[in-house]
mmCIF file of C-alpha atoms in Angstrom:
data_model
loop_
_atom_site.group_PDB
_atom_site.id
_atom_site.type_symbol
_atom_site.label_atom_id
_atom_site.label_comp_id
_atom_site.label_asym_id
_atom_site.label_seq_id
_atom_site.Cartn_x
_atom_site.Cartn_y
_atom_site.Cartn_z
ATOM 1 C CA UNK G 1 17.061 -1.810 20.590
ATOM 2 C CA UNK G 2 18.281 -5.344 19.730
ATOM 3 C CA UNK G 3 16.375 -7.836 17.315
ATOM 4 C CA UNK G 4 16.826 -11.522 17.122
ATOM 5 C CA UNK G 5 19.333 -13.198 14.275
ATOM 6 C CA UNK G 6 16.169 -14.627 12.834
ATOM 7 C CA UNK G 7 14.346 -11.382 12.202
ATOM 8 C CA UNK G 8 14.519 -11.573 8.400
ATOM 9 C CA UNK G 9 12.779 -14.860 8.545
ATOM 10 C CA UNK G 10 9.614 -13.785 10.993
ATOM 11 C CA UNK G 11 6.189 -13.045 9.472
ATOM 12 C CA UNK G 12 5.626 -9.477 9.293
ATOM 13 C CA UNK G 13 2.667 -9.496 11.740
ATOM 14 C CA UNK G 14 4.832 -11.599 14.188
ATOM 15 C CA UNK G 15 7.281 -8.697 13.926
ATOM 16 C CA UNK G 16 4.508 -6.112 14.317
ATOM 17 C CA UNK G 17 3.063 -7.866 17.327
ATOM 18 C CA UNK G 18 6.467 -8.470 19.136
ATOM 19 C CA UNK G 19 8.661 -5.673 17.734
ATOM 20 C CA UNK G 20 6.491 -2.955 16.824
ATOM 21 C CA UNK G 21 7.365 -0.355 14.438
ATOM 22 C CA UNK G 22 11.247 -0.398 15.431
ATOM 23 C CA UNK G 23 11.357 -4.110 14.302
ATOM 24 C CA UNK G 24 9.756 -3.505 11.254
ATOM 25 C CA UNK G 25 12.101 -0.533 10.371
ATOM 26 C CA UNK G 26 15.061 -3.081 11.179
ATOM 27 C CA UNK G 27 13.196 -5.318 8.804
ATOM 28 C CA UNK G 28 13.083 -2.695 6.092
ATOM 29 C CA UNK G 29 16.948 -1.908 6.547
ATOM 30 C CA UNK G 30 18.055 -5.591 6.228
ATOM 31 C CA UNK G 31 15.955 -5.926 2.968
ATOM 32 C CA UNK G 32 17.407 -2.640 1.410
ATOM 33 C CA UNK G 33 20.962 -4.063 2.052
ATOM 34 C CA UNK G 34 20.747 -6.063 -1.514
ATOM 35 C CA UNK G 35 20.175 -2.488 -2.971
ATOM 36 C CA UNK G 36 23.020 -0.351 -4.127
ATOM 37 C CA UNK G 37 23.814 2.784 -2.607
ATOM 38 C CA UNK G 38 22.243 5.652 -4.720
ATOM 39 C CA UNK G 39 18.913 2.907 -4.562
ATOM 40 C CA UNK G 40 19.211 2.855 -0.653
ATOM 41 C CA UNK G 41 19.208 6.619 -0.572
ATOM 42 C CA UNK G 42 16.012 6.706 -3.088
ATOM 43 C CA UNK G 43 14.324 4.276 -0.308
ATOM 44 C CA UNK G 44 15.387 5.854 2.961
ATOM 45 C CA UNK G 45 14.045 9.426 1.554
ATOM 46 C CA UNK G 46 10.902 7.832 0.504
ATOM 47 C CA UNK G 47 10.587 6.401 4.148
ATOM 48 C CA UNK G 48 11.495 9.456 5.786
ATOM 49 C CA UNK G 49 8.596 11.428 3.587
ATOM 50 C CA UNK G 50 6.101 8.527 4.671
ATOM 51 C CA UNK G 51 6.852 8.604 8.111
ATOM 52 C CA UNK G 52 6.718 12.669 8.052
ATOM 53 C CA UNK G 53 3.447 12.385 6.514
ATOM 54 C CA UNK G 54 1.632 9.999 8.302
ATOM 55 C CA UNK G 55 3.502 10.442 11.728
ATOM 56 C CA UNK G 56 -0.055 11.247 13.471
ATOM 57 C CA UNK G 57 -2.134 8.390 11.280
ATOM 58 C CA UNK G 58 -3.040 5.346 12.982
ATOM 59 C CA UNK G 59 -4.402 2.001 12.083
ATOM 60 C CA UNK G 60 -6.757 0.676 14.709
ATOM 61 C CA UNK G 61 -3.777 -0.458 17.291
ATOM 62 C CA UNK G 62 -0.619 0.564 15.525
ATOM 63 C CA UNK G 63 0.964 3.643 13.564
ATOM 64 C CA UNK G 64 0.153 3.910 10.172
ATOM 65 C CA UNK G 65 3.942 3.686 9.191
ATOM 66 C CA UNK G 66 3.653 -0.155 10.211
ATOM 67 C CA UNK G 67 1.366 -0.920 7.112
ATOM 68 C CA UNK G 68 3.476 1.100 4.749
ATOM 69 C CA UNK G 69 6.608 -0.890 5.852
ATOM 70 C CA UNK G 70 4.742 -4.468 5.499
ATOM 71 C CA UNK G 71 3.689 -3.136 2.042
ATOM 72 C CA UNK G 72 7.313 -2.443 1.108
ATOM 73 C CA UNK G 73 8.880 -5.386 2.510
ATOM 74 C CA UNK G 74 6.277 -7.794 1.313
ATOM 75 C CA UNK G 75 7.095 -6.352 -2.186
ATOM 76 C CA UNK G 76 11.080 -6.754 -1.800
ATOM 77 C CA UNK G 77 11.167 -10.360 0.153
ATOM 78 C CA UNK G 78 8.063 -12.278 -0.966
ATOM 79 C CA UNK G 79 7.705 -10.600 -4.420
ATOM 80 C CA UNK G 80 11.349 -10.483 -5.191
ATOM 81 C CA UNK G 81 10.983 -6.983 -6.777
ATOM 82 C CA UNK G 82 14.190 -4.880 -6.934
ATOM 83 C CA UNK G 83 12.590 -2.289 -9.045
ATOM 84 C CA UNK G 84 12.951 0.883 -6.700
ATOM 85 C CA UNK G 85 10.574 2.932 -8.060
ATOM 86 C CA UNK G 86 7.908 0.420 -7.361
ATOM 87 C CA UNK G 87 9.033 0.098 -3.726
ATOM 88 C CA UNK G 88 9.383 3.871 -3.399
ATOM 89 C CA UNK G 89 5.679 4.023 -4.876
ATOM 90 C CA UNK G 90 4.878 1.239 -2.282
ATOM 91 C CA UNK G 91 6.076 3.308 0.891
ATOM 92 C CA UNK G 92 4.123 6.402 -0.598
ATOM 93 C CA UNK G 93 0.977 4.562 -1.881
ATOM 94 C CA UNK G 94 -1.354 6.336 0.490
ATOM 95 C CA UNK G 95 0.729 9.554 0.729
ATOM 96 C CA UNK G 96 -1.423 11.427 -2.120
ATOM 97 C CA UNK G 97 -4.637 9.961 -1.013
ATOM 98 C CA UNK G 98 -4.534 10.727 2.933
ATOM 99 C CA UNK G 99 -2.221 13.638 3.002
ATOM 100 C CA UNK G 100 -2.461 15.715 -0.758
ATOM 101 C CA UNK G 101 -2.318 19.194 0.709
ATOM 102 C CA UNK G 102 1.104 18.613 2.845
ATOM 103 C CA UNK G 103 2.438 16.708 0.303
ATOM 104 C CA UNK G 104 1.783 19.588 -2.145
ATOM 105 C CA UNK G 105 2.874 22.297 0.203
ATOM 106 C CA UNK G 106 1.304 25.270 1.412
ATOM 107 C CA UNK G 107 2.464 27.432 -2.031
ATOM 108 C CA UNK G 108 0.951 25.161 -4.217
ATOM 109 C CA UNK G 109 -2.421 24.802 -2.022
ATOM 110 C CA UNK G 110 -2.434 28.497 -2.206
ATOM 111 C CA UNK G 111 -1.928 29.111 -5.893
ATOM 112 C CA UNK G 112 -4.967 26.613 -6.198
ATOM 113 C CA UNK G 113 -6.991 29.038 -3.576
ATOM 114 C CA UNK G 114 -6.381 32.203 -5.437
ATOM 115 C CA UNK G 115 -7.287 30.454 -8.437
ATOM 116 C CA UNK G 116 -3.883 30.532 -10.527
ATOM 117 C CA UNK G 117 -4.143 29.656 -14.233
ATOM 118 C CA UNK G 118 -5.159 26.217 -14.806
ATOM 119 C CA UNK G 119 -6.540 25.756 -11.320
ATOM 120 C CA UNK G 120 -10.283 24.603 -10.796
ATOM 121 C CA UNK G 121 -12.577 27.460 -9.855
ATOM 122 C CA UNK G 122 -15.524 27.673 -7.294
ATOM 123 C CA UNK G 123 -16.144 26.564 -3.800
ATOM 124 C CA UNK G 124 -15.167 23.121 -2.903
ATOM 125 C CA UNK G 125 -13.486 23.126 -6.460
ATOM 126 C CA UNK G 126 -9.901 23.243 -4.889
ATOM 127 C CA UNK G 127 -8.236 19.731 -5.409
ATOM 128 C CA UNK G 128 -4.518 19.365 -4.107
ATOM 129 C CA UNK G 129 -4.277 15.901 -5.617
ATOM 130 C CA UNK G 130 -2.452 17.046 -8.929
ATOM 131 C CA UNK G 131 -0.141 19.333 -7.103
ATOM 132 C CA UNK G 132 0.509 16.395 -4.900
ATOM 133 C CA UNK G 133 1.610 14.156 -7.671
ATOM 134 C CA UNK G 134 3.544 16.864 -9.393
ATOM 135 C CA UNK G 135 5.504 17.008 -5.958
ATOM 136 C CA UNK G 136 6.166 13.517 -5.834
ATOM 137 C CA UNK G 137 7.463 13.480 -9.346
ATOM 138 C CA UNK G 138 9.508 16.442 -8.634
ATOM 139 C CA UNK G 139 11.105 14.365 -5.749
ATOM 140 C CA UNK G 140 11.181 10.525 -7.021
ATOM 141 C CA UNK G 141 10.637 10.914 -10.711
ATOM 142 C CA UNK G 142 7.256 10.925 -13.027
ATOM 143 C CA UNK G 143 7.058 6.630 -12.940
ATOM 144 C CA UNK G 144 6.839 6.963 -9.149
ATOM 145 C CA UNK G 145 4.194 9.652 -9.091
ATOM 146 C CA UNK G 146 2.162 7.869 -12.077
ATOM 147 C CA UNK G 147 2.260 4.449 -9.921
ATOM 148 C CA UNK G 148 1.199 6.242 -6.809
ATOM 149 C CA UNK G 149 -1.733 7.916 -8.789
ATOM 150 C CA UNK G 150 -2.643 4.851 -10.299
ATOM 151 C CA UNK G 151 -3.510 3.128 -6.403
ATOM 152 C CA UNK G 152 -4.942 6.502 -5.096
ATOM 153 C CA UNK G 153 -8.625 6.269 -4.656
ATOM 154 C CA UNK G 154 -10.500 8.939 -6.643
ATOM 155 C CA UNK G 155 -13.373 11.121 -5.168
ATOM 156 C CA UNK G 156 -16.627 8.954 -4.831
ATOM 157 C CA UNK G 157 -19.777 9.899 -5.970
ATOM 158 C CA UNK G 158 -21.998 10.402 -2.569
ATOM 159 C CA UNK G 159 -25.232 8.879 -4.504
ATOM 160 C CA UNK G 160 -23.466 5.622 -4.996
ATOM 161 C CA UNK G 161 -21.881 2.841 -2.861
ATOM 162 C CA UNK G 162 -18.510 3.748 -1.861
ATOM 163 C CA UNK G 163 -16.994 0.244 -1.760
ATOM 164 C CA UNK G 164 -18.587 -0.671 -5.081
ATOM 165 C CA UNK G 165 -16.853 2.434 -6.412
ATOM 166 C CA UNK G 166 -13.608 1.619 -4.875
ATOM 167 C CA UNK G 167 -13.646 -1.913 -6.837
ATOM 168 C CA UNK G 168 -14.468 -0.287 -9.729
ATOM 169 C CA UNK G 169 -11.626 2.190 -9.406
ATOM 170 C CA UNK G 170 -8.997 -0.774 -8.864
ATOM 171 C CA UNK G 171 -10.315 -2.874 -11.556
ATOM 172 C CA UNK G 172 -9.879 -0.479 -14.152
ATOM 173 C CA UNK G 173 -6.826 1.345 -12.676
ATOM 174 C CA UNK G 174 -5.003 -1.895 -12.428
ATOM 175 C CA UNK G 175 -5.867 -2.971 -15.981
ATOM 176 C CA UNK G 176 -3.751 -0.147 -17.280
ATOM 177 C CA UNK G 177 -0.632 -0.460 -15.098
ATOM 178 C CA UNK G 178 0.875 -3.712 -14.331
ATOM 179 C CA UNK G 179 3.498 -2.595 -11.863
ATOM 180 C CA UNK G 180 0.496 -0.930 -9.833
ATOM 181 C CA UNK G 181 -1.203 -4.349 -9.498
ATOM 182 C CA UNK G 182 2.097 -5.449 -7.493
ATOM 183 C CA UNK G 183 1.988 -2.473 -5.262
ATOM 184 C CA UNK G 184 -1.917 -2.944 -4.627
ATOM 185 C CA UNK G 185 -1.546 -6.929 -4.164
ATOM 186 C CA UNK G 186 0.692 -6.151 -1.388
ATOM 187 C CA UNK G 187 -1.333 -3.596 0.098
ATOM 188 C CA UNK G 188 -4.676 -6.021 -0.155
ATOM 189 C CA UNK G 189 -2.447 -8.659 1.374
ATOM 190 C CA UNK G 190 -2.129 -6.664 4.472
ATOM 191 C CA UNK G 191 -5.469 -5.652 4.931
ATOM 192 C CA UNK G 192 -7.356 -8.819 3.487
ATOM 193 C CA UNK G 193 -4.784 -11.489 4.822
ATOM 194 C CA UNK G 194 -4.144 -9.488 7.733
ATOM 195 C CA UNK G 195 -7.915 -8.577 8.626
ATOM 196 C CA UNK G 196 -7.513 -10.960 11.447
ATOM 197 C CA UNK G 197 -5.254 -8.402 13.147
ATOM 198 C CA UNK G 198 -8.039 -6.057 13.259
ATOM 199 C CA UNK G 199 -10.193 -5.738 15.906
ATOM 200 C CA UNK G 200 -13.680 -4.525 16.954
ATOM 201 C CA UNK G 201 -16.330 -3.720 13.783
ATOM 202 C CA UNK G 202 -13.644 -2.916 11.383
ATOM 203 C CA UNK G 203 -13.292 -6.723 10.994
ATOM 204 C CA UNK G 204 -16.547 -7.419 9.474
ATOM 205 C CA UNK G 205 -16.427 -3.983 7.592
ATOM 206 C CA UNK G 206 -13.198 -4.785 5.805
ATOM 207 C CA UNK G 207 -14.123 -8.419 5.032
ATOM 208 C CA UNK G 208 -17.080 -7.345 3.229
ATOM 209 C CA UNK G 209 -15.063 -4.485 1.300
ATOM 210 C CA UNK G 210 -12.177 -6.660 0.347
ATOM 211 C CA UNK G 211 -13.791 -9.805 -0.461
ATOM 212 C CA UNK G 212 -15.163 -9.116 -3.797
ATOM 213 C CA UNK G 213 -11.683 -8.090 -4.940
ATOM 214 C CA UNK G 214 -10.221 -11.840 -4.435
ATOM 215 C CA UNK G 215 -11.229 -12.730 -7.738
ATOM 216 C CA UNK G 216 -10.031 -9.616 -9.859
ATOM 217 C CA UNK G 217 -6.572 -9.904 -8.153
ATOM 218 C CA UNK G 218 -6.544 -13.362 -8.886
ATOM 219 C CA UNK G 219 -7.104 -12.382 -12.719
ATOM 220 C CA UNK G 220 -4.842 -9.338 -12.399
ATOM 221 C CA UNK G 221 -1.919 -11.453 -11.300
ATOM 222 C CA UNK G 222 -2.688 -14.150 -13.727
ATOM 223 C CA UNK G 223 -2.098 -11.677 -16.575
ATOM 224 C CA UNK G 224 1.085 -12.543 -18.679
ATOM 225 C CA UNK G 225 2.119 -8.909 -18.324
ATOM 226 C CA UNK G 226 2.158 -8.899 -14.848
ATOM 227 C CA UNK G 227 5.899 -8.508 -14.096
ATOM 228 C CA UNK G 228 6.275 -11.204 -11.330
ATOM 229 C CA UNK G 229 7.683 -14.941 -11.755
ATOM 230 C CA UNK G 230 5.723 -17.873 -11.480
ATOM 231 C CA UNK G 231 6.761 -18.779 -7.923
ATOM 232 C CA UNK G 232 5.828 -15.398 -6.679
ATOM 233 C CA UNK G 233 2.361 -15.811 -8.534
ATOM 234 C CA UNK G 234 1.822 -19.036 -6.934
ATOM 235 C CA UNK G 235 2.536 -17.623 -3.466
ATOM 236 C CA UNK G 236 0.126 -14.484 -4.104
ATOM 237 C CA UNK G 237 -2.432 -17.307 -5.114
ATOM 238 C CA UNK G 238 -2.116 -18.862 -1.998
ATOM 239 C CA UNK G 239 -2.406 -15.719 -0.163
ATOM 240 C CA UNK G 240 -5.594 -15.036 -1.722
ATOM 241 C CA UNK G 241 -6.790 -18.565 -1.012
ATOM 242 C CA UNK G 242 -6.115 -17.505 2.665
ATOM 243 C CA UNK G 243 -7.857 -14.212 2.411
ATOM 244 C CA UNK G 244 -11.019 -15.782 1.313
ATOM 245 C CA UNK G 245 -10.860 -18.602 3.832
ATOM 246 C CA UNK G 246 -10.593 -15.736 6.291
ATOM 247 C CA UNK G 247 -13.214 -13.458 4.715
ATOM 248 C CA UNK G 248 -15.387 -16.646 4.791
ATOM 249 C CA UNK G 249 -15.083 -17.518 8.241
ATOM 250 C CA UNK G 250 -15.843 -13.800 9.365
ATOM 251 C CA UNK G 251 -18.859 -13.386 7.090
ATOM 252 C CA UNK G 252 -20.099 -16.727 6.457
ATOM 253 C CA UNK G 253 -20.268 -18.424 9.720
ATOM 254 C CA UNK G 254 -22.984 -17.897 12.192
ATOM 255 C CA UNK G 255 -22.598 -15.838 15.088
#
């Protein structure tokens, strides 16, 4: 499949609409050309694992892998991230949350179910998340596992509002992990600024979920220990402004 010579300059949602997953994969490969061979091998391995784990997942109108590709491409292109661990974690940021048992592997899950030493006991107590994070650490290193863990949502208290708990988790977890802020704000940009590319009832639900996080991300990105250049931070602030503008159009305007 051939792509235009200007693929590297196209907005990612334009690539998604016109060229789909193949176009995003081609754009990803263009971005990783800037890295040395060992880095490219790690990034390709992470992409392959993400594609395998999310092979049947979809986001409304598209394969879920598209979202993961946009998160990684945005970090490389717009945020100028050259830290391979961070990009690997971006590709795999939903792996533990969405597919912990598959990532951990059947033997690890079975050990938990049989009550191996140190495993949680009792009905419903088997949680493959630690084993999934351990598998990520074995494949890509403990730092990648730590970053993915920082952006993985915990089990929620069913007696409290899920969105409130989500926002509390984001604020607390990212307070401790500056590089995780970079991954999460790319994820937020895809979900928040990209909300207009969603259809149906999810548009308003997503806007209501993400809107209260705009000031949270503005504060986190502005912090001196957030490892991004000032021009990149300004770019992100502009994206947050755009997200708020779109949330307002969705939630504040009369039907």
